[in-house]
Tab-separated table of C-alpha atoms and ligand atoms in Angstrom:
chain	number	residue	atom	x	y	z
A	1	UNK	CA	-45.683	23.786	29.061
A	2	UNK	CA	-43.987	21.812	31.695
A	3	UNK	CA	-45.115	18.537	29.948
A	4	UNK	CA	-43.587	19.848	26.605
A	5	UNK	CA	-40.189	20.398	28.143
A	6	UNK	CA	-40.308	16.948	29.737
A	7	UNK	CA	-41.066	15.284	26.440
A	8	UNK	CA	-38.148	17.167	24.723
A	9	UNK	CA	-35.850	16.201	27.630
A	10	UNK	CA	-36.905	12.509	27.370
A	11	UNK	CA	-36.460	12.665	23.580
A	12	UNK	CA	-32.940	14.167	23.836
A	13	UNK	CA	-32.025	11.527	26.562
A	14	UNK	CA	-33.125	8.731	24.254
A	15	UNK	CA	-31.308	10.233	21.296
A	16	UNK	CA	-28.003	10.615	23.243
A	17	UNK	CA	-28.397	6.972	24.520
A	18	UNK	CA	-28.956	5.690	20.930
A	19	UNK	CA	-25.962	7.561	19.723
A	20	UNK	CA	-23.740	6.339	22.605
A	21	UNK	CA	-24.855	2.784	21.960
A	22	UNK	CA	-24.195	3.150	18.204
A	23	UNK	CA	-20.712	4.672	19.021
A	24	UNK	CA	-19.932	1.650	21.332
A	25	UNK	CA	-21.159	-0.851	18.865
A	26	UNK	CA	-18.995	0.518	15.939
A	27	UNK	CA	-15.873	1.035	18.140
A	28	UNK	CA	-16.017	-2.568	19.467
A	29	UNK	CA	-16.735	-3.832	16.007
A	30	UNK	CA	-13.613	-2.098	14.813
A	31	UNK	CA	-11.450	-3.249	17.779
A	32	UNK	CA	-12.587	-6.938	17.250
A	33	UNK	CA	-11.308	-6.528	13.538
A	34	UNK	CA	-8.180	-4.623	14.575
A	35	UNK	CA	-7.077	-7.257	17.007
A	36	UNK	CA	-8.097	-10.304	15.041
A	37	UNK	CA	-5.365	-12.890	14.566
A	38	UNK	CA	-5.298	-15.021	11.297
A	39	UNK	CA	-3.259	-18.316	11.227
A	40	UNK	CA	-1.645	-18.494	7.878
A	41	UNK	CA	1.297	-20.430	6.490
A	42	UNK	CA	2.612	-18.871	3.244
A	43	UNK	CA	4.087	-21.099	0.516
A	44	UNK	CA	7.851	-20.900	0.724
A	45	UNK	CA	9.697	-18.501	-1.550
A	46	UNK	CA	13.371	-19.203	-2.414
A	47	UNK	CA	15.711	-16.388	-1.470
A	48	UNK	CA	18.671	-16.036	-3.868
A	49	UNK	CA	22.183	-14.912	-2.575
A	50	UNK	CA	23.828	-13.557	-5.804
A	51	UNK	CA	24.587	-9.807	-6.319
A	52	UNK	CA	22.373	-9.523	-9.409
A	53	UNK	CA	19.254	-10.672	-7.563
A	54	UNK	CA	20.220	-8.246	-4.551
A	55	UNK	CA	20.500	-5.416	-6.948
A	56	UNK	CA	17.114	-6.261	-8.463
A	57	UNK	CA	15.702	-6.249	-4.937
A	58	UNK	CA	17.210	-2.847	-4.286
A	59	UNK	CA	15.364	-1.464	-7.306
A	60	UNK	CA	12.097	-2.990	-6.130
A	61	UNK	CA	12.563	-1.628	-2.617
A	62	UNK	CA	12.644	1.943	-3.857
A	63	UNK	CA	8.755	2.032	-3.887
A	64	UNK	CA	8.803	0.942	-0.189
A	65	UNK	CA	10.800	3.922	0.804
A	66	UNK	CA	7.955	6.550	0.379
A	67	UNK	CA	6.507	4.966	3.608
A	68	UNK	CA	9.305	2.997	5.322
A	69	UNK	CA	11.850	5.794	5.092
A	70	UNK	CA	15.089	6.135	2.890
A	71	UNK	CA	16.860	3.513	5.014
A	72	UNK	CA	13.788	1.332	5.407
A	73	UNK	CA	14.136	1.829	9.152
A	74	UNK	CA	10.520	2.997	9.318
A	75	UNK	CA	8.787	6.375	10.053
A	76	UNK	CA	5.586	7.547	11.561
A	77	UNK	CA	2.859	7.240	8.935
A	78	UNK	CA	0.418	9.196	11.013
A	79	UNK	CA	0.387	10.414	14.614
A	80	UNK	CA	-2.678	12.561	15.501
A	81	UNK	CA	-4.626	12.739	18.734
A	82	UNK	CA	-7.908	12.643	16.813
A	83	UNK	CA	-6.995	9.642	14.600
A	84	UNK	CA	-4.303	7.736	16.448
A	85	UNK	CA	-0.912	6.431	15.646
A	86	UNK	CA	0.376	4.203	12.749
A	87	UNK	CA	4.102	3.588	12.219
A	88	UNK	CA	5.309	2.347	8.870
A	89	UNK	CA	7.352	-0.465	10.480
A	90	UNK	CA	11.237	-0.523	10.676
A	91	UNK	CA	12.134	-3.347	8.152
A	92	UNK	CA	15.844	-3.671	9.252
A	93	UNK	CA	15.305	-6.346	11.845
A	94	UNK	CA	16.990	-4.044	14.453
A	95	UNK	CA	16.540	-4.661	18.171
A	96	UNK	CA	13.063	-3.684	19.317
A	97	UNK	CA	11.808	-3.224	15.930
A	98	UNK	CA	8.549	-4.800	14.399
A	99	UNK	CA	10.806	-7.152	12.325
A	100	UNK	CA	13.343	-7.935	14.892
A	101	UNK	CA	12.263	-11.691	14.868
A	102	UNK	CA	11.075	-11.961	11.275
A	103	UNK	CA	12.166	-14.950	9.336
A	104	UNK	CA	12.303	-14.635	5.495
A	105	UNK	CA	8.896	-16.422	5.330
A	106	UNK	CA	7.453	-13.879	7.771
A	107	UNK	CA	8.401	-11.241	5.109
A	108	UNK	CA	6.489	-13.228	2.494
A	109	UNK	CA	3.442	-13.393	4.827
A	110	UNK	CA	3.513	-9.661	5.200
A	111	UNK	CA	4.365	-8.566	1.557
A	112	UNK	CA	2.378	-11.075	-0.238
A	113	UNK	CA	-0.573	-11.779	2.178
A	114	UNK	CA	-0.905	-8.665	4.268
A	115	UNK	CA	-0.364	-10.171	7.759
A	116	UNK	CA	2.319	-9.339	10.339
A	117	UNK	CA	4.239	-12.008	12.153
A	118	UNK	CA	1.520	-12.357	14.802
A	119	UNK	CA	-1.160	-12.760	12.122
A	120	UNK	CA	-2.829	-9.274	12.428
A	121	UNK	CA	-3.985	-7.718	9.199
A	122	UNK	CA	-1.751	-4.872	8.076
A	123	UNK	CA	-3.259	-1.435	7.427
A	124	UNK	CA	-2.283	1.122	4.755
A	125	UNK	CA	0.394	-1.063	3.427
A	126	UNK	CA	-0.455	-1.567	-0.229
A	127	UNK	CA	-0.468	-5.356	-0.088
A	128	UNK	CA	-3.078	-5.695	-2.858
A	129	UNK	CA	-0.303	-4.455	-5.191
A	130	UNK	CA	2.710	-6.146	-3.459
A	131	UNK	CA	0.834	-9.419	-3.429
A	132	UNK	CA	1.280	-9.335	-7.295
A	133	UNK	CA	5.181	-9.538	-7.074
A	134	UNK	CA	6.402	-12.765	-8.662
A	135	UNK	CA	8.207	-15.408	-6.519
A	136	UNK	CA	11.534	-14.480	-8.304
A	137	UNK	CA	11.103	-10.806	-7.581
A	138	UNK	CA	9.885	-11.390	-4.037
A	139	UNK	CA	12.925	-13.495	-3.274
A	140	UNK	CA	15.145	-10.714	-4.591
A	141	UNK	CA	13.306	-8.031	-2.550
A	142	UNK	CA	13.760	-10.136	0.638
A	143	UNK	CA	17.399	-10.918	-0.284
A	144	UNK	CA	17.950	-7.048	-0.423
A	145	UNK	CA	16.122	-6.563	2.920
A	146	UNK	CA	18.463	-9.152	4.476
A	147	UNK	CA	21.442	-6.946	3.520
A	148	UNK	CA	20.056	-3.806	5.308
A	149	UNK	CA	22.178	-2.517	8.147
A	150	UNK	CA	20.148	-2.753	11.378
A	151	UNK	CA	19.051	0.823	12.317
A	152	UNK	CA	17.495	1.060	15.929
A	153	UNK	CA	14.395	3.126	15.383
A	154	UNK	CA	11.312	2.184	17.603
A	155	UNK	CA	7.864	3.410	17.476
A	156	UNK	CA	4.869	3.115	19.590
A	157	UNK	CA	2.388	0.336	18.546
A	158	UNK	CA	-0.380	1.124	16.172
A	159	UNK	CA	-3.530	2.577	17.919
A	160	UNK	CA	-6.700	4.308	16.916
A	161	UNK	CA	-8.358	7.157	18.808
A	162	UNK	CA	-11.986	6.428	19.988
A	163	UNK	CA	-13.573	8.830	17.365
A	164	UNK	CA	-11.485	7.105	14.600
A	165	UNK	CA	-12.488	3.660	15.958
A	166	UNK	CA	-16.246	4.658	15.546
A	167	UNK	CA	-15.624	6.048	12.037
A	168	UNK	CA	-13.650	2.971	10.886
A	169	UNK	CA	-16.164	0.655	12.439
A	170	UNK	CA	-18.981	2.465	10.563
A	171	UNK	CA	-16.946	1.952	7.248
A	172	UNK	CA	-16.196	5.531	6.674
A	173	UNK	CA	-12.489	4.744	5.825
A	174	UNK	CA	-13.266	2.137	3.266
A	175	UNK	CA	-11.303	-1.042	3.014
A	176	UNK	CA	-9.026	-1.263	6.005
A	177	UNK	CA	-7.241	-4.440	5.440
A	178	UNK	CA	-5.737	-5.384	2.046
A	179	UNK	CA	-5.573	-9.064	3.421
A	180	UNK	CA	-9.329	-9.243	2.726
A	181	UNK	CA	-8.804	-7.971	-0.955
A	182	UNK	CA	-6.233	-10.545	-1.903
A	183	UNK	CA	-6.760	-13.842	-3.731
A	184	UNK	CA	-4.319	-15.802	-1.624
A	185	UNK	CA	-4.282	-18.708	-3.906
A	186	UNK	CA	-3.564	-16.783	-7.158
A	187	UNK	CA	-0.713	-14.928	-5.472
A	188	UNK	CA	1.221	-18.292	-4.976
A	189	UNK	CA	1.192	-18.774	-8.898
A	190	UNK	CA	2.255	-15.429	-10.298
A	191	UNK	CA	4.261	-16.027	-13.413
A	192	UNK	CA	7.719	-14.499	-13.851
A	193	UNK	CA	7.761	-12.216	-16.816
A	194	UNK	CA	11.114	-11.498	-18.355
A	195	UNK	CA	12.294	-7.920	-17.908
A	196	UNK	CA	12.166	-5.954	-21.257
A	197	UNK	CA	9.946	-3.448	-23.086
A	198	UNK	CA	6.938	-5.927	-23.641
A	199	UNK	CA	3.521	-4.866	-22.906
A	200	UNK	CA	3.087	-7.999	-20.754
A	201	UNK	CA	5.927	-6.750	-18.502
A	202	UNK	CA	4.562	-3.274	-18.522
A	203	UNK	CA	1.302	-4.732	-17.227
A	204	UNK	CA	3.168	-6.530	-14.472
A	205	UNK	CA	5.010	-3.294	-13.511
A	206	UNK	CA	1.797	-1.455	-13.170
A	207	UNK	CA	0.299	-4.030	-10.987
A	208	UNK	CA	3.162	-4.397	-8.524
A	209	UNK	CA	3.525	-0.572	-8.367
A	210	UNK	CA	-0.057	0.000	-7.783
A	211	UNK	CA	-0.717	2.319	-10.744
A	212	UNK	CA	-4.094	0.738	-11.207
A	213	UNK	CA	-4.926	0.916	-7.394
A	214	UNK	CA	-4.807	4.703	-7.546
A	215	UNK	CA	-5.408	5.526	-11.147
A	216	UNK	CA	-8.203	2.790	-11.285
A	217	UNK	CA	-8.346	-0.365	-13.386
A	218	UNK	CA	-9.079	1.636	-16.656
A	219	UNK	CA	-6.269	4.132	-15.632
A	220	UNK	CA	-8.774	7.025	-16.044
A	221	UNK	CA	-8.313	8.232	-12.451
A	222	UNK	CA	-10.723	9.434	-9.875
A	223	UNK	CA	-10.617	9.872	-6.155
A	224	UNK	CA	-7.435	8.658	-4.427
A	225	UNK	CA	-7.775	6.127	-1.563
A	226	UNK	CA	-5.861	8.740	0.535
A	227	UNK	CA	-8.372	11.405	1.615
A	228	UNK	CA	-5.839	14.238	1.658
A	229	UNK	CA	-4.414	13.494	-1.901
A	230	UNK	CA	-5.029	15.600	-4.926
A	231	UNK	CA	-7.335	14.055	-7.480
A	232	UNK	CA	-5.742	11.190	-9.478
A	233	UNK	CA	-5.503	12.110	-13.150
A	234	UNK	CA	-6.402	10.035	-16.217
A	235	UNK	CA	-3.204	8.455	-17.304
A	236	UNK	CA	-4.736	6.532	-20.244
A	237	UNK	CA	-4.637	7.529	-23.832
A	238	UNK	CA	-7.553	9.937	-23.365
A	239	UNK	CA	-5.483	11.910	-20.686
A	240	UNK	CA	-2.289	13.963	-21.246
A	241	UNK	CA	-0.564	10.679	-21.821
A	242	UNK	CA	-2.048	10.514	-25.227
A	243	UNK	CA	0.170	13.421	-26.322
A	244	UNK	CA	3.389	12.086	-24.949
A	245	UNK	CA	6.343	10.338	-26.607
A	246	UNK	CA	7.961	7.450	-24.949
A	247	UNK	CA	10.995	9.706	-23.950
A	248	UNK	CA	8.647	12.306	-22.410
A	249	UNK	CA	6.829	9.432	-20.416
A	250	UNK	CA	10.197	8.098	-19.176
A	251	UNK	CA	11.274	11.668	-18.118
A	252	UNK	CA	8.149	11.969	-15.916
A	253	UNK	CA	9.523	9.212	-13.567
A	254	UNK	CA	13.172	10.411	-13.710
A	255	UNK	CA	12.311	14.040	-12.856
A	256	UNK	CA	8.849	14.059	-11.298
A	257	UNK	CA	7.800	16.733	-13.840
A	258	UNK	CA	5.277	16.261	-16.680
A	259	UNK	CA	5.724	17.689	-20.208
A	260	UNK	CA	3.034	20.204	-19.252
A	261	UNK	CA	5.371	21.475	-16.518
A	262	UNK	CA	3.437	19.966	-13.536
A	263	UNK	CA	5.695	18.955	-10.508
A	264	UNK	CA	4.390	15.815	-9.164
A	265	UNK	CA	4.030	15.584	-5.391
A	266	UNK	CA	5.988	12.439	-4.401
A	267	UNK	CA	3.916	11.971	-1.304
A	268	UNK	CA	0.792	11.282	-3.329
A	269	UNK	CA	2.252	10.242	-6.647
A	270	UNK	CA	5.138	7.848	-5.701
A	271	UNK	CA	6.976	8.263	-9.127
A	272	UNK	CA	10.448	7.213	-7.700
A	273	UNK	CA	9.334	3.395	-7.448
A	274	UNK	CA	8.907	3.174	-11.323
A	275	UNK	CA	11.737	5.734	-11.829
A	276	UNK	CA	14.186	3.281	-10.275
A	277	UNK	CA	13.696	0.942	-13.241
A	278	UNK	CA	15.706	1.127	-16.452
A	279	UNK	CA	14.566	3.130	-19.512
A	280	UNK	CA	13.565	-0.080	-21.304
A	281	UNK	CA	11.393	-1.089	-18.356
A	282	UNK	CA	9.542	2.219	-18.127
A	283	UNK	CA	9.088	1.987	-21.880
A	284	UNK	CA	7.205	-1.342	-21.139
A	285	UNK	CA	4.783	0.659	-19.131
A	286	UNK	CA	4.436	3.200	-21.862
A	287	UNK	CA	3.798	0.408	-24.518
A	288	UNK	CA	1.240	-1.318	-22.134
A	289	UNK	CA	-0.754	1.909	-21.547
A	290	UNK	CA	-0.568	2.926	-25.272
A	291	UNK	CA	-1.937	-0.409	-26.485
A	292	UNK	CA	-4.390	-0.992	-23.595
A	293	UNK	CA	-7.903	-1.827	-24.768
A	294	UNK	CA	-10.562	0.310	-22.870
B	1	LIG	C1	1.834	3.458	1.398
B	1	LIG	C2	2.715	3.176	2.472
B	1	LIG	C3	3.458	1.855	2.405
B	1	LIG	C4	4.221	1.292	1.286
B	1	LIG	C5	4.390	2.019	-0.119
B	1	LIG	C6	4.846	0.143	1.811
B	1	LIG	N1	4.479	-0.020	3.064
B	1	LIG	FE1	4.902	-1.733	4.173
B	1	LIG	N2	3.797	-0.958	5.822
B	1	LIG	C7	3.214	0.212	5.790
B	1	LIG	C8	2.516	0.443	7.065
B	1	LIG	C9	1.737	1.667	7.413
B	1	LIG	C10	2.880	-0.746	7.819
B	1	LIG	C11	2.317	-1.089	9.154
B	1	LIG	C12	0.973	-1.518	9.109
B	1	LIG	C13	0.251	-2.000	10.352
B	1	LIG	O1	0.967	-2.141	11.319
B	1	LIG	O2	-0.956	-2.269	10.381
B	1	LIG	C14	3.620	-1.608	6.918
B	1	LIG	C15	4.060	-2.951	7.280
B	1	LIG	C16	4.974	-3.641	6.518
B	1	LIG	C17	5.487	-4.841	7.026
B	1	LIG	C18	5.233	-5.583	8.253
B	1	LIG	C19	6.044	-5.178	9.535
B	1	LIG	C20	5.438	-5.463	10.756
B	1	LIG	O3	4.929	-4.372	11.419
B	1	LIG	O4	5.254	-6.550	11.280
B	1	LIG	C21	6.444	-5.386	5.997
B	1	LIG	C22	7.315	-6.543	5.973
B	1	LIG	C23	6.348	-4.253	4.931
B	1	LIG	N3	5.529	-3.238	5.377
B	1	LIG	C24	7.265	-4.240	3.779
B	1	LIG	C25	6.945	-3.460	2.793
B	1	LIG	C26	7.751	-3.505	1.485
B	1	LIG	C27	8.814	-4.586	1.278
B	1	LIG	C28	7.301	-2.587	0.705
B	1	LIG	C29	7.623	-2.285	-0.646
B	1	LIG	C30	7.589	-3.397	-1.592
B	1	LIG	C31	6.307	-1.744	1.494
B	1	LIG	N4	6.087	-2.320	2.741
B	1	LIG	C32	5.545	-0.622	1.036
B	1	LIG	C33	3.159	1.100	4.703
B	1	LIG	C34	3.743	0.956	3.505
B	2	LIG	C1	-0.868	6.361	-4.153
B	2	LIG	C2	-1.530	6.655	-5.360
B	2	LIG	C3	-0.755	6.630	-6.701
B	2	LIG	C4	-0.048	5.553	-7.271
B	2	LIG	C5	0.392	4.204	-6.702
B	2	LIG	C6	0.337	6.071	-8.584
B	2	LIG	N1	-0.226	7.403	-8.857
B	2	LIG	FE1	0.287	8.442	-10.563
B	2	LIG	N2	-0.641	9.939	-9.651
B	2	LIG	C7	-1.366	10.012	-8.498
B	2	LIG	C8	-1.647	11.463	-8.081
B	2	LIG	C9	-2.468	11.738	-6.933
B	2	LIG	C10	-1.374	12.144	-9.140
B	2	LIG	C11	-1.443	13.697	-9.256
B	2	LIG	C12	-0.321	14.300	-8.574
B	2	LIG	C13	-0.361	15.765	-8.412
B	2	LIG	O1	-1.295	16.522	-8.831
B	2	LIG	O2	0.683	16.295	-7.890
B	2	LIG	C14	-0.653	11.307	-10.150
B	2	LIG	C15	-0.055	11.675	-11.414
B	2	LIG	C16	0.540	10.862	-12.316
B	2	LIG	C17	0.856	11.279	-13.693
B	2	LIG	C18	0.781	12.623	-14.266
B	2	LIG	C19	-0.478	12.817	-15.119
B	2	LIG	C20	-0.560	14.076	-15.702
B	2	LIG	O3	-1.383	14.091	-16.706
B	2	LIG	O4	-0.206	15.198	-15.210
B	2	LIG	C21	1.453	10.183	-14.321
B	2	LIG	C22	1.835	10.018	-15.720
B	2	LIG	C23	1.221	9.163	-13.381
B	2	LIG	N3	0.591	9.541	-12.279
B	2	LIG	C24	1.512	7.755	-13.666
B	2	LIG	C25	1.540	6.698	-12.725
B	2	LIG	C26	1.999	5.360	-12.963
B	2	LIG	C27	2.541	4.887	-14.299
B	2	LIG	C28	1.958	4.647	-11.744
B	2	LIG	C29	2.517	3.288	-11.488
B	2	LIG	C30	3.965	3.182	-11.647
B	2	LIG	C31	1.275	5.649	-10.851
B	2	LIG	N4	1.101	6.770	-11.371
B	2	LIG	C32	1.178	5.346	-9.425
B	2	LIG	C33	-1.490	8.972	-7.664
B	2	LIG	C34	-0.858	7.699	-7.714
């Protein structure tokens, strides 16, 4: 009997040791990735100064507010002892903020390439979509950021709890860094598409606003990248969209309510970003989806 107990105890001891080693392996793998610094010089983008461009930048910035706050002075994205802390940075260049010493080209590096000033890869920030913004629009967006009043709002640095480090290291949170998903050559050559109701422009808006990131490439929906989000519906012709008129589609983004009476949760379906555009531009997205080949 004594021998059996001894064997069980040895077995348990070995199991605990293996689990501990696996935990240490995954957490240190995550920490190496988390702290990795990438040297990268973005191709320069021209920043306009005129009021029309700044207004265009303001419209494009509405999408950023769901995470960076209404004044773009940042907010806590998550802060939980079991997961860790991640602030959505203060973009106003205020004293003590993440962007205090940002140049215009540092903004290009972050928005287009997914790296902060120091060269760390950004997390959660949807750079796969924002990397699709054309040179002209990116210039407008940064021109608008340059007009923001400095709001002093400081946050603790991003940090992951040990359990979350292990899970992230084991790949349970999926793709952590959009930098790795971006084709950094192509992003320097994105063609400017004139604003209007064309399908081509509608395709551009769905790319920069990340509709295809959440609703998937075929727009037929599925699981959201956000684990606490409701399921992402089919917004192609085979979904409710197929029954909607152009006016009804535009109204979804103006009101956050669908023709079926569903109130969309802005935390999970950021309708205000597209809603900031003109009726004609939202109609472009309607035309794009309506004529999209499967
Ligand atoms: C889904 C939420 C989300 C959206 C939408 C979003 N961001 Fe971010 N952004 C973040 C988070 C979170 C960080 C910090 C990431 C980190 O430190 O790893 C960040 C970081 C940044 C940074 C780098 C600042 C630093 O810490 O050095 C810039 C610049 C930035 N965002 C600009 C924008 C702009 C411009 C838009 C809109 C076009 C935008 N973001 C949209 C979540 C978001
Ligand atoms: C961050 C993920 C995310 C992004 C980005 C996103 N959506 Fe959604 N969308 C959702 C989720 C989740 C729902 C369901 C919301 C709910 O149930 O409250 C939804 C719902 C919708 C609906 C309602 C569909 C129905 O039949 O009720 C439409 C239309 C829609 N999205 C269109 C778009 C378009 C167009 C874009 C790009 C401009 C977009 N979405 C970007 C996640 C997203």
